[in-house]
CSV table of C-alpha atoms in Angstrom, one decimal:
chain,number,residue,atom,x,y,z
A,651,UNK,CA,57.3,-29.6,-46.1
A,652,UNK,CA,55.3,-31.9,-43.9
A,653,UNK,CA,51.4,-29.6,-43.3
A,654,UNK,CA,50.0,-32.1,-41.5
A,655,UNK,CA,48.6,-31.9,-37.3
A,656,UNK,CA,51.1,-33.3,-35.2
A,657,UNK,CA,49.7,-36.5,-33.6
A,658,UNK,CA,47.8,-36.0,-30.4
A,659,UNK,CA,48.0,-38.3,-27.4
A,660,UNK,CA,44.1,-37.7,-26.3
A,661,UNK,CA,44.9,-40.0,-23.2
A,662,UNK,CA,47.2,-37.3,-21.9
A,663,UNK,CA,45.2,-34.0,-23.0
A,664,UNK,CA,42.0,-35.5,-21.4
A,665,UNK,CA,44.3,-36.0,-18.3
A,666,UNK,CA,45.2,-32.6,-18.5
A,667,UNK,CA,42.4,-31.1,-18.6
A,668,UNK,CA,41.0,-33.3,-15.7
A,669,UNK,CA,43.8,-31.9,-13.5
A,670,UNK,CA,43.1,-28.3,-14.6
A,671,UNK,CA,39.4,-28.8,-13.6
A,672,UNK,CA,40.0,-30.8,-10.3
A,673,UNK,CA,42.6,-27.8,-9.2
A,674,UNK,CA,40.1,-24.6,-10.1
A,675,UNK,CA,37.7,-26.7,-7.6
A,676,UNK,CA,40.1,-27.4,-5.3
A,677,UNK,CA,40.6,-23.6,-5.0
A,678,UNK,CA,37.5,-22.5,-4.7
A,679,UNK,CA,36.6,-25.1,-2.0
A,680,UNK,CA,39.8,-24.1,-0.7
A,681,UNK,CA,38.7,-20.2,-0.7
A,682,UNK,CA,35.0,-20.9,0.7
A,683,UNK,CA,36.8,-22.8,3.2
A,684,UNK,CA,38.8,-19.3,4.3
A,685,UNK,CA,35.7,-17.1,3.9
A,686,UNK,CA,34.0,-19.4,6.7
A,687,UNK,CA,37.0,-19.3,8.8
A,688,UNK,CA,36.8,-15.6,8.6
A,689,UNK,CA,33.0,-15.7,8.8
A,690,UNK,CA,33.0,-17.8,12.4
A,691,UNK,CA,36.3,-15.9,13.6
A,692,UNK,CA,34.3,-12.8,13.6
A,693,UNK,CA,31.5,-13.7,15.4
A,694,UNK,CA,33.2,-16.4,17.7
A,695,UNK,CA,33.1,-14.2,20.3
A,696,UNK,CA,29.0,-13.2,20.3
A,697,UNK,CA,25.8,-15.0,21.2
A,698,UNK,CA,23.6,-15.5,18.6
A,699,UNK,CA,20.0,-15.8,19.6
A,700,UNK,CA,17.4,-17.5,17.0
A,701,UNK,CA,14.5,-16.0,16.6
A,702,UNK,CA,12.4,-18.3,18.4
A,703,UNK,CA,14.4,-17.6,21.4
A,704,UNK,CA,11.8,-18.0,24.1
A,705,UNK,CA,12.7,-14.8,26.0
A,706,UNK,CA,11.7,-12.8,22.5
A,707,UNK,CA,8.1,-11.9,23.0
A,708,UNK,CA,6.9,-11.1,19.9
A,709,UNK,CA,3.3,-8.7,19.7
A,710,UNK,CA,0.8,-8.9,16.8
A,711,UNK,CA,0.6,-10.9,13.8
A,712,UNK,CA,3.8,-12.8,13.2
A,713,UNK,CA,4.5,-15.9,11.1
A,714,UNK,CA,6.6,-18.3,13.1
A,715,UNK,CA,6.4,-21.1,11.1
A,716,UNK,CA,10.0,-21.1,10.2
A,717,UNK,CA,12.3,-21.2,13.4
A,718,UNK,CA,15.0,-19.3,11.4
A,719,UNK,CA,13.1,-16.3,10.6
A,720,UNK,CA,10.1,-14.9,12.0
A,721,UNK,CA,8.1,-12.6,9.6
A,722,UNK,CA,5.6,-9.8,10.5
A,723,UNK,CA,2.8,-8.7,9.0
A,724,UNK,CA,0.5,-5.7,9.9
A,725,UNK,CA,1.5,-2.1,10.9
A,726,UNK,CA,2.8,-2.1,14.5
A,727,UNK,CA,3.8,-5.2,15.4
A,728,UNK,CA,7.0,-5.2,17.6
A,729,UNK,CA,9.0,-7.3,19.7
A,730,UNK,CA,10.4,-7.0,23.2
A,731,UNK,CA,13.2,-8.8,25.2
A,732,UNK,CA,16.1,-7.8,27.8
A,733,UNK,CA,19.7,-7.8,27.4
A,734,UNK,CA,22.7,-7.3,28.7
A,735,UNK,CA,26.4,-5.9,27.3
A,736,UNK,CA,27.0,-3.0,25.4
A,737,UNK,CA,26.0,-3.6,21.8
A,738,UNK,CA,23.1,-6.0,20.1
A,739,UNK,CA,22.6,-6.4,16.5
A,740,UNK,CA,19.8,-7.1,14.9
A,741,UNK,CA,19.7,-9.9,12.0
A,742,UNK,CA,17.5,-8.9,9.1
A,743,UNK,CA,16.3,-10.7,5.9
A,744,UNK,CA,15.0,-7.9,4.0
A,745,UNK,CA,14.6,-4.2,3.8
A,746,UNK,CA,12.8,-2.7,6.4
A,747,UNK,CA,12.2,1.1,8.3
A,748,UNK,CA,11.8,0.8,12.5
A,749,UNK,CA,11.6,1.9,15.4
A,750,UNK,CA,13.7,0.9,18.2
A,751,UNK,CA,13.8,1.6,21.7
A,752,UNK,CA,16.9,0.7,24.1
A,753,UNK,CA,15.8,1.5,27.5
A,754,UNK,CA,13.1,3.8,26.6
A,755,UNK,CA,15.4,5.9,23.8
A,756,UNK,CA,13.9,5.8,20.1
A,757,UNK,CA,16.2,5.3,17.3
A,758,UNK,CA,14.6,5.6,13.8
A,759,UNK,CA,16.0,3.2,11.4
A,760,UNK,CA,15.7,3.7,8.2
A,761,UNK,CA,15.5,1.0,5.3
A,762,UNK,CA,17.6,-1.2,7.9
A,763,UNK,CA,18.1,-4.3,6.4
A,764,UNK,CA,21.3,-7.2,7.3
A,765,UNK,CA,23.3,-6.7,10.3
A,766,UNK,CA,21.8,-3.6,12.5
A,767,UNK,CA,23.8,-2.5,15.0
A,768,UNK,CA,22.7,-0.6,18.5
A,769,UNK,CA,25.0,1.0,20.8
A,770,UNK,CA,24.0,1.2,24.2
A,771,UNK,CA,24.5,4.7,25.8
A,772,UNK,CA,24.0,3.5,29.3
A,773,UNK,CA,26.9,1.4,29.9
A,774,UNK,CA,26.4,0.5,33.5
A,775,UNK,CA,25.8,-3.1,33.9
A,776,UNK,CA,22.9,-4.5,34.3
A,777,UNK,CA,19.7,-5.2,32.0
A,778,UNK,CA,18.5,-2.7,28.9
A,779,UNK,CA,15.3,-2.9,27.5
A,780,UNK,CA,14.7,-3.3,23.7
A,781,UNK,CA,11.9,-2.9,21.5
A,782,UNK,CA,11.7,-3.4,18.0
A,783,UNK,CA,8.7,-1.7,16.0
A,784,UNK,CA,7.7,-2.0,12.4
A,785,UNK,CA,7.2,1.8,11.5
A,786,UNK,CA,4.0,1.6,8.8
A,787,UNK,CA,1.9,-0.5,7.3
A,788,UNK,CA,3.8,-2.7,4.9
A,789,UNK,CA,6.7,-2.2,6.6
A,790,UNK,CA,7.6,-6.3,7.5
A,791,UNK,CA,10.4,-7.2,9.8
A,792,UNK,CA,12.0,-10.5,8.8
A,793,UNK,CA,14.3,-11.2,12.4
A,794,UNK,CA,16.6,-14.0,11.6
A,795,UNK,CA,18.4,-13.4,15.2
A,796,UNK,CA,20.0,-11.3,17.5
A,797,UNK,CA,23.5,-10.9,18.7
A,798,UNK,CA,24.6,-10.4,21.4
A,799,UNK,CA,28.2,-8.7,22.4
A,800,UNK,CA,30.6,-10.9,24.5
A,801,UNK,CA,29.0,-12.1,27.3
A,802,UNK,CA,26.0,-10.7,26.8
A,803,UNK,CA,22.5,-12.5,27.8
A,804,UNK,CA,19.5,-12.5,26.8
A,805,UNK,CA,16.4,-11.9,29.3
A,806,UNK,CA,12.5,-12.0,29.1
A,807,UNK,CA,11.0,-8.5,28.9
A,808,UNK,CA,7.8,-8.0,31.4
A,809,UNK,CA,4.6,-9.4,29.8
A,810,UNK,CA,1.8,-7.4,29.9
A,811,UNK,CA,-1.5,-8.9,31.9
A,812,UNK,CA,-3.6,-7.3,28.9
A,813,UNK,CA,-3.7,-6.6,25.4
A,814,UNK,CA,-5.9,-4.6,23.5
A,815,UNK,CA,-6.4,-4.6,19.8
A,816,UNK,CA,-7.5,-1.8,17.5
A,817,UNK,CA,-9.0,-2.9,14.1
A,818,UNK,CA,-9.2,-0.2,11.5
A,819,UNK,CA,-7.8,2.1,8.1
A,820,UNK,CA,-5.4,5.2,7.8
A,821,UNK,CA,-6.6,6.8,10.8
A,822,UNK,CA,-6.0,3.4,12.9
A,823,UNK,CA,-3.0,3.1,11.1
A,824,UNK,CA,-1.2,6.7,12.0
A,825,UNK,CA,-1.3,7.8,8.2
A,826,UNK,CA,-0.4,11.7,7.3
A,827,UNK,CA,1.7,11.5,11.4
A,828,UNK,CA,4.9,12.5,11.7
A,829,UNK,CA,5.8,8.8,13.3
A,830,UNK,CA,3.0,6.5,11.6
A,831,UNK,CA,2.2,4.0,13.8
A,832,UNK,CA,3.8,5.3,17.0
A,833,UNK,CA,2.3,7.9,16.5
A,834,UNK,CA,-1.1,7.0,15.9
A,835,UNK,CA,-3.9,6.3,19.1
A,836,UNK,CA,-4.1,2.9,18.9
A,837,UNK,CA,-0.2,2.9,20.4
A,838,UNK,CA,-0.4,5.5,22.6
A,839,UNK,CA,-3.1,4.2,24.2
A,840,UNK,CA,-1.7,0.7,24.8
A,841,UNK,CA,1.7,2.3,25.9
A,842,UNK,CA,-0.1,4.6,28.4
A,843,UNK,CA,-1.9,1.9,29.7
A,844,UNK,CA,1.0,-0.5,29.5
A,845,UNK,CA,-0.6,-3.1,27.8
A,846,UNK,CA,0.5,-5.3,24.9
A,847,UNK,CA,-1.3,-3.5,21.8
A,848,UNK,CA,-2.1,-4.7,18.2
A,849,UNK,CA,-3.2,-2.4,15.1
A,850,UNK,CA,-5.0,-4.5,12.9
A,851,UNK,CA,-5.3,-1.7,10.0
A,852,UNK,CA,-4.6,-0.6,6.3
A,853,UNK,CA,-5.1,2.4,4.2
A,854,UNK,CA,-7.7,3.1,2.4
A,855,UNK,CA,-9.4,-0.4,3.3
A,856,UNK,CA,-13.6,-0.4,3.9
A,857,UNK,CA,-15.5,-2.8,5.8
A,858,UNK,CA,-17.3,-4.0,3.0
A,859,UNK,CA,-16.1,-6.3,0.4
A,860,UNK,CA,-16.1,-5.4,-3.2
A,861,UNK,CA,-15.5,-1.8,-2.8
A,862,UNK,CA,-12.3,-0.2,-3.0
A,863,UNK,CA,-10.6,3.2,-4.1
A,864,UNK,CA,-8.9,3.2,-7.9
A,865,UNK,CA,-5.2,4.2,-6.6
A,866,UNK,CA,-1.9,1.6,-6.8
A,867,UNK,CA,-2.2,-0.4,-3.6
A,868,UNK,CA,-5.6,0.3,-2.4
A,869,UNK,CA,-6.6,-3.1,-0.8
A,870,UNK,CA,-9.4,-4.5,-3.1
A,871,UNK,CA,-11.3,-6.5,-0.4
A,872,UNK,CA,-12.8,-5.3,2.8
A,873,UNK,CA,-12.0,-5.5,6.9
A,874,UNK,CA,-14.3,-8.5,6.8
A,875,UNK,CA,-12.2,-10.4,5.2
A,876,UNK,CA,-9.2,-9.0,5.5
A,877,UNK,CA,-9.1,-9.6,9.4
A,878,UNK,CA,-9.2,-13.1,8.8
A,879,UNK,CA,-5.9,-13.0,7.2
A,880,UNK,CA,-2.1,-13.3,8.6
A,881,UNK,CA,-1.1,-10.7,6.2
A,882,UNK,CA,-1.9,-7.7,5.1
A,883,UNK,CA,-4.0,-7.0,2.0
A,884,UNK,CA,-1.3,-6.3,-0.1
A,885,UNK,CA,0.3,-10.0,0.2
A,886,UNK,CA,-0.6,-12.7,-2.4
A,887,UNK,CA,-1.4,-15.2,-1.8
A,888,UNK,CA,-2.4,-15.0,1.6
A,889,UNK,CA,-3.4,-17.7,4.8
A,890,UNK,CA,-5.7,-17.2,7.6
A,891,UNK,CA,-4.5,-16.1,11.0
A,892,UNK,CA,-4.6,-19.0,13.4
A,893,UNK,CA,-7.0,-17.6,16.4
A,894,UNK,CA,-6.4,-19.9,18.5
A,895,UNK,CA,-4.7,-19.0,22.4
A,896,UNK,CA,-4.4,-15.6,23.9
A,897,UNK,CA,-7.5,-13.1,23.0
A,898,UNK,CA,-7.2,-9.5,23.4
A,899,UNK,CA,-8.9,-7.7,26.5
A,900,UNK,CA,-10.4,-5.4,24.4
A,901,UNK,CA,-11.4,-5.2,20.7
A,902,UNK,CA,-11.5,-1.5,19.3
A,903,UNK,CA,-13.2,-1.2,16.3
A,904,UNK,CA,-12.8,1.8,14.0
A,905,UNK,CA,-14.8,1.5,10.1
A,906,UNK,CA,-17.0,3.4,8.0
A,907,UNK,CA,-15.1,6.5,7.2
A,908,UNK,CA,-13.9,4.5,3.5
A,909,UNK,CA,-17.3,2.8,3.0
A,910,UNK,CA,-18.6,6.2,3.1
A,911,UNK,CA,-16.4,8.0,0.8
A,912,UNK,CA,-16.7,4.6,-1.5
A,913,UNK,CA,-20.5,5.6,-1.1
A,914,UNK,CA,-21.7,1.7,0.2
A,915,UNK,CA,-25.4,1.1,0.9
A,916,UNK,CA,-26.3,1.5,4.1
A,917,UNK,CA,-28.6,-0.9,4.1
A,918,UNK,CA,-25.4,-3.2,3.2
A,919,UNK,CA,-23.1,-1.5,5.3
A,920,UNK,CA,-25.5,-2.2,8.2
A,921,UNK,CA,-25.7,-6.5,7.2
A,922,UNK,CA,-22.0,-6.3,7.0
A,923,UNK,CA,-21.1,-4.5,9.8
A,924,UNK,CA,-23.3,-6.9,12.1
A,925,UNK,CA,-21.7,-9.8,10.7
A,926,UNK,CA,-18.2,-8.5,11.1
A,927,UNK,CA,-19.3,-7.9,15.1
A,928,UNK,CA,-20.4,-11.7,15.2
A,929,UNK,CA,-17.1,-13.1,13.6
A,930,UNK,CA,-15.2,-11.0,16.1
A,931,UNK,CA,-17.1,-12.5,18.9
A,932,UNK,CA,-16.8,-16.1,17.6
A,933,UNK,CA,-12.9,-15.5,17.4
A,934,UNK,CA,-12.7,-13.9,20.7
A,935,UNK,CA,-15.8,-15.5,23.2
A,936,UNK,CA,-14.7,-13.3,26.1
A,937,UNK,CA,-13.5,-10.1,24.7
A,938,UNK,CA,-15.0,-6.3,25.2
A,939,UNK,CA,-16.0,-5.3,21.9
A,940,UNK,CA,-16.0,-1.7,21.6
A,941,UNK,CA,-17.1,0.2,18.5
A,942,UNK,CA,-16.0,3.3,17.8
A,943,UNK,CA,-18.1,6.0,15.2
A,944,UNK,CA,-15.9,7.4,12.9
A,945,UNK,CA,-14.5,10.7,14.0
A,946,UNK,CA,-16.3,12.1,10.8
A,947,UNK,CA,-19.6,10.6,11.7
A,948,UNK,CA,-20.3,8.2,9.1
A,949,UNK,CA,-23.0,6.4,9.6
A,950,UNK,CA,-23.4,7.0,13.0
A,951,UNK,CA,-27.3,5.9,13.0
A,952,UNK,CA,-26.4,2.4,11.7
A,953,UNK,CA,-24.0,1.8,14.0
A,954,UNK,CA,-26.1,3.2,16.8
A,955,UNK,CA,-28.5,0.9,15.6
A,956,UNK,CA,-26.7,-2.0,15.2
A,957,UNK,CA,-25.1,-2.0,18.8
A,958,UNK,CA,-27.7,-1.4,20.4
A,959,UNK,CA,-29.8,-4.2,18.8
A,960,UNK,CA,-26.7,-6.5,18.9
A,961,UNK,CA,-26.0,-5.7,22.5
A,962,UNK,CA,-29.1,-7.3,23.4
A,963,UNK,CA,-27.6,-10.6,22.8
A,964,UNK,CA,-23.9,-9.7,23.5
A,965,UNK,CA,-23.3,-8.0,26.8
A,966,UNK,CA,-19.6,-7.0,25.9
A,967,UNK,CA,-20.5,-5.1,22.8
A,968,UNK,CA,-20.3,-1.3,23.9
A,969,UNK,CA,-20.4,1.8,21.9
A,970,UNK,CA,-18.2,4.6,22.1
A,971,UNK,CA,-20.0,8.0,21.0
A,972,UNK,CA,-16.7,10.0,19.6
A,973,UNK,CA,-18.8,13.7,18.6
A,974,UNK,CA,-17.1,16.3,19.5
A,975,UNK,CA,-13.2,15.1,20.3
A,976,UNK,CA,-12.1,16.7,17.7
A,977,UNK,CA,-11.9,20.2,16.3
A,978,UNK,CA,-11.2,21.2,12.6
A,979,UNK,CA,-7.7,22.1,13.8
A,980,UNK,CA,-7.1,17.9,14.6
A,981,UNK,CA,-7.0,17.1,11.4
A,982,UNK,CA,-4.6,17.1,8.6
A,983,UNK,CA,-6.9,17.3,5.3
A,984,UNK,CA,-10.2,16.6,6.9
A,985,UNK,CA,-10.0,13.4,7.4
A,986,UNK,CA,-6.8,12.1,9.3
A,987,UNK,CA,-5.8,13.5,12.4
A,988,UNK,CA,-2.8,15.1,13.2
A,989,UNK,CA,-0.1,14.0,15.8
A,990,UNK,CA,-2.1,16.4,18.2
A,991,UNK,CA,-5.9,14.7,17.4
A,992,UNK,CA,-4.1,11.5,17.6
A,993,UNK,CA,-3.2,12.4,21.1
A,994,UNK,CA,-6.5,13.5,21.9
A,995,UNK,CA,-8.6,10.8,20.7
A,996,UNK,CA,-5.8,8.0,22.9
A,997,UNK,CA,-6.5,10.3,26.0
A,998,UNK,CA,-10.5,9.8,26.0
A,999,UNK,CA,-10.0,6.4,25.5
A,1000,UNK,CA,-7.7,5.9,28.1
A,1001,UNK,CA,-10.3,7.0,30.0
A,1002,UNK,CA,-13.2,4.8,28.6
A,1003,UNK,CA,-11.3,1.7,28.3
A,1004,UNK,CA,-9.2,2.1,31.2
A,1005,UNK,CA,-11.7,0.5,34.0
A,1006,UNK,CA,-12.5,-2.5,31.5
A,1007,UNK,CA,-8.5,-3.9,32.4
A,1008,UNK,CA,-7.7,-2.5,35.7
């Protein structure tokens, strides 16, 4: 009996196999083609805005660089625009928990992340407000675009003439609130006075570089530099913010209560704290600077000192004596207020700051 391999015609098999391969191709082509078809089929019917839609006005510190996807960094920062129809969805790249507000009403999204839709309740025509907040500090919203429903159009929100910006730590940023940063005073003080408002904040960050608490994600350098940045302390690496065009109205400055419990010289606290004011006024020439003491009172002589000495030379650097706004009762542990001191502390400034805008 003849054992031996029948003859193979490696012409043909090599053939073969080259059909096989261009046909698996063909159908995959062939089922990406579909998933496209069924992709634009679906959304056929909406408006898709880009982010860098000009009638998107975007508040704090964003990073626009890609016109595809606009990125924010820092607790707080939100966008607004005006829309009309009965649904928009929101377009995200990543993971994120907001706030946002359709005509005044505050939905809570948690870990939103992809396609975010929002119902409108009010479903008489005409325009509906939206605003878009990132809810705490690391807390980035990544907006790759907006649709809208059929029909539906876009519209610039109302700019604000003024914009006030609050530089600071936990207590800036609305940490142990119910709401975090919408809850904290920088925000209700800028929505009270209906002004744009930026919280350029961070847990458990000093003023003073190379001092920093010994817990996962405490920020290892200070305000000083960190308000330099686009990003927050946490990113690495990191690029400086671009301060260049619109200055804030009003700079509100909150530090100390860290460098305190971090136990920095005062001496040192004093040098750096100066400096910081300087930098500030080189970034923003016609600015009110207004420094706040901490609500605990740490180091209230140096600061006295320093803007006093400082104001000499600077007209627009003020000091805001905070003793007595709060009782034991504000506070959560001590240290951060509650929702209540939060409210307390954005009602006398209100008052301070409020005839420095209007």
């Amino acid at each position: 009996m003849d054992r031996r391999m029948p003859k193979v015609d490696v012409e043909q098999w090599l053939a073969e196999k080259h059909r096989r391969q261009i046909v698996i191709i063909l159908k995959k082509l062939l089922f990406l083609l579909m998933l496209s078809f069924v992709t634009f089929s679906a959304f056929a019917s909406n408006n898709i805005i880009s982010p860098n839609n000009k009638n998107i006005d975007y508040i704090g510190r964003w990073d626009t660089s890609n016109p595809n996807e606009f990125h924010s960094y820092w607790g707080g920062a939100y966008f607004n625009t005006e829309f009309t129809g009965k649904e928009i969805t929101l377009k995200l790249a990543s993971e994120v928990n907001i706030f946002v507000f359709v005509d005044g009403k505050e939905i809570l999204f948690k870990k939103a992340n992809g396609e975010v839709k929002i119902a409108v309740e009010n479903t008489k025509p005409g325009r509906h407000s939206l605003m878009v907040v990132a809810k705490f500090q690391n807390d980035e919203i990544v907006l790759q675009g907006i649709i809208l429903s059929k029909n539906g159009k876009l519209f610039p929100s109302k700019k604000s003439k003024h914009w006030v910006e609050f530089i600071g730590d936990s207590i800036t940023s609305g940490d142990r609130t119910t709401k975090g940063n919408i809850s904290a005073y920088p925000w209700l003080t800028g929505e009270a006075l209906k002004t744009a408002h930026t919280q350029i904040s961070y847990c458990g960050i000093p003023l003073t570089n190379g001092y920093h608490f010994d817990y996962n994600g405490a920020p290892e350098i200070g305000m000083e530099a960190a308000y330099l940045d686009l990003k927050e302390p946490n990113n690495n690496p990191n690029i400086q913010w671009n301060f260049d065009g619109r200055s804030p109205n009003i700079i509100i400055v909150n530090l100390g209560t860290n460098d305190a419990s971090l136990k920095v010289d005062k001496t040192l606290f004093e040098q750096t704290y100066r400096q910081f004011l300087r930098n500030i006024r080189f970034a923003h020439r016609d600015a009110f600077i207004m420094v706040l003491i901490p609500f605990n009172q740490s180091y209230h002589k140096e600061i006295n000192e320093i803007v006093t000495q400082e104001g000499i030379r600077d007209s627009r650097l003020l000091k805001i004596d905070t003793a007595n706004w709060l009782n034991a009762t504000d506070f959560v542990d001590g240290t951060h207020p509650t929702d209540a001191g939060h409210k307390k502390i954005s009602e006398q400034l209100i008052k301070i700051i409020k005839p420095y805008l209007f």
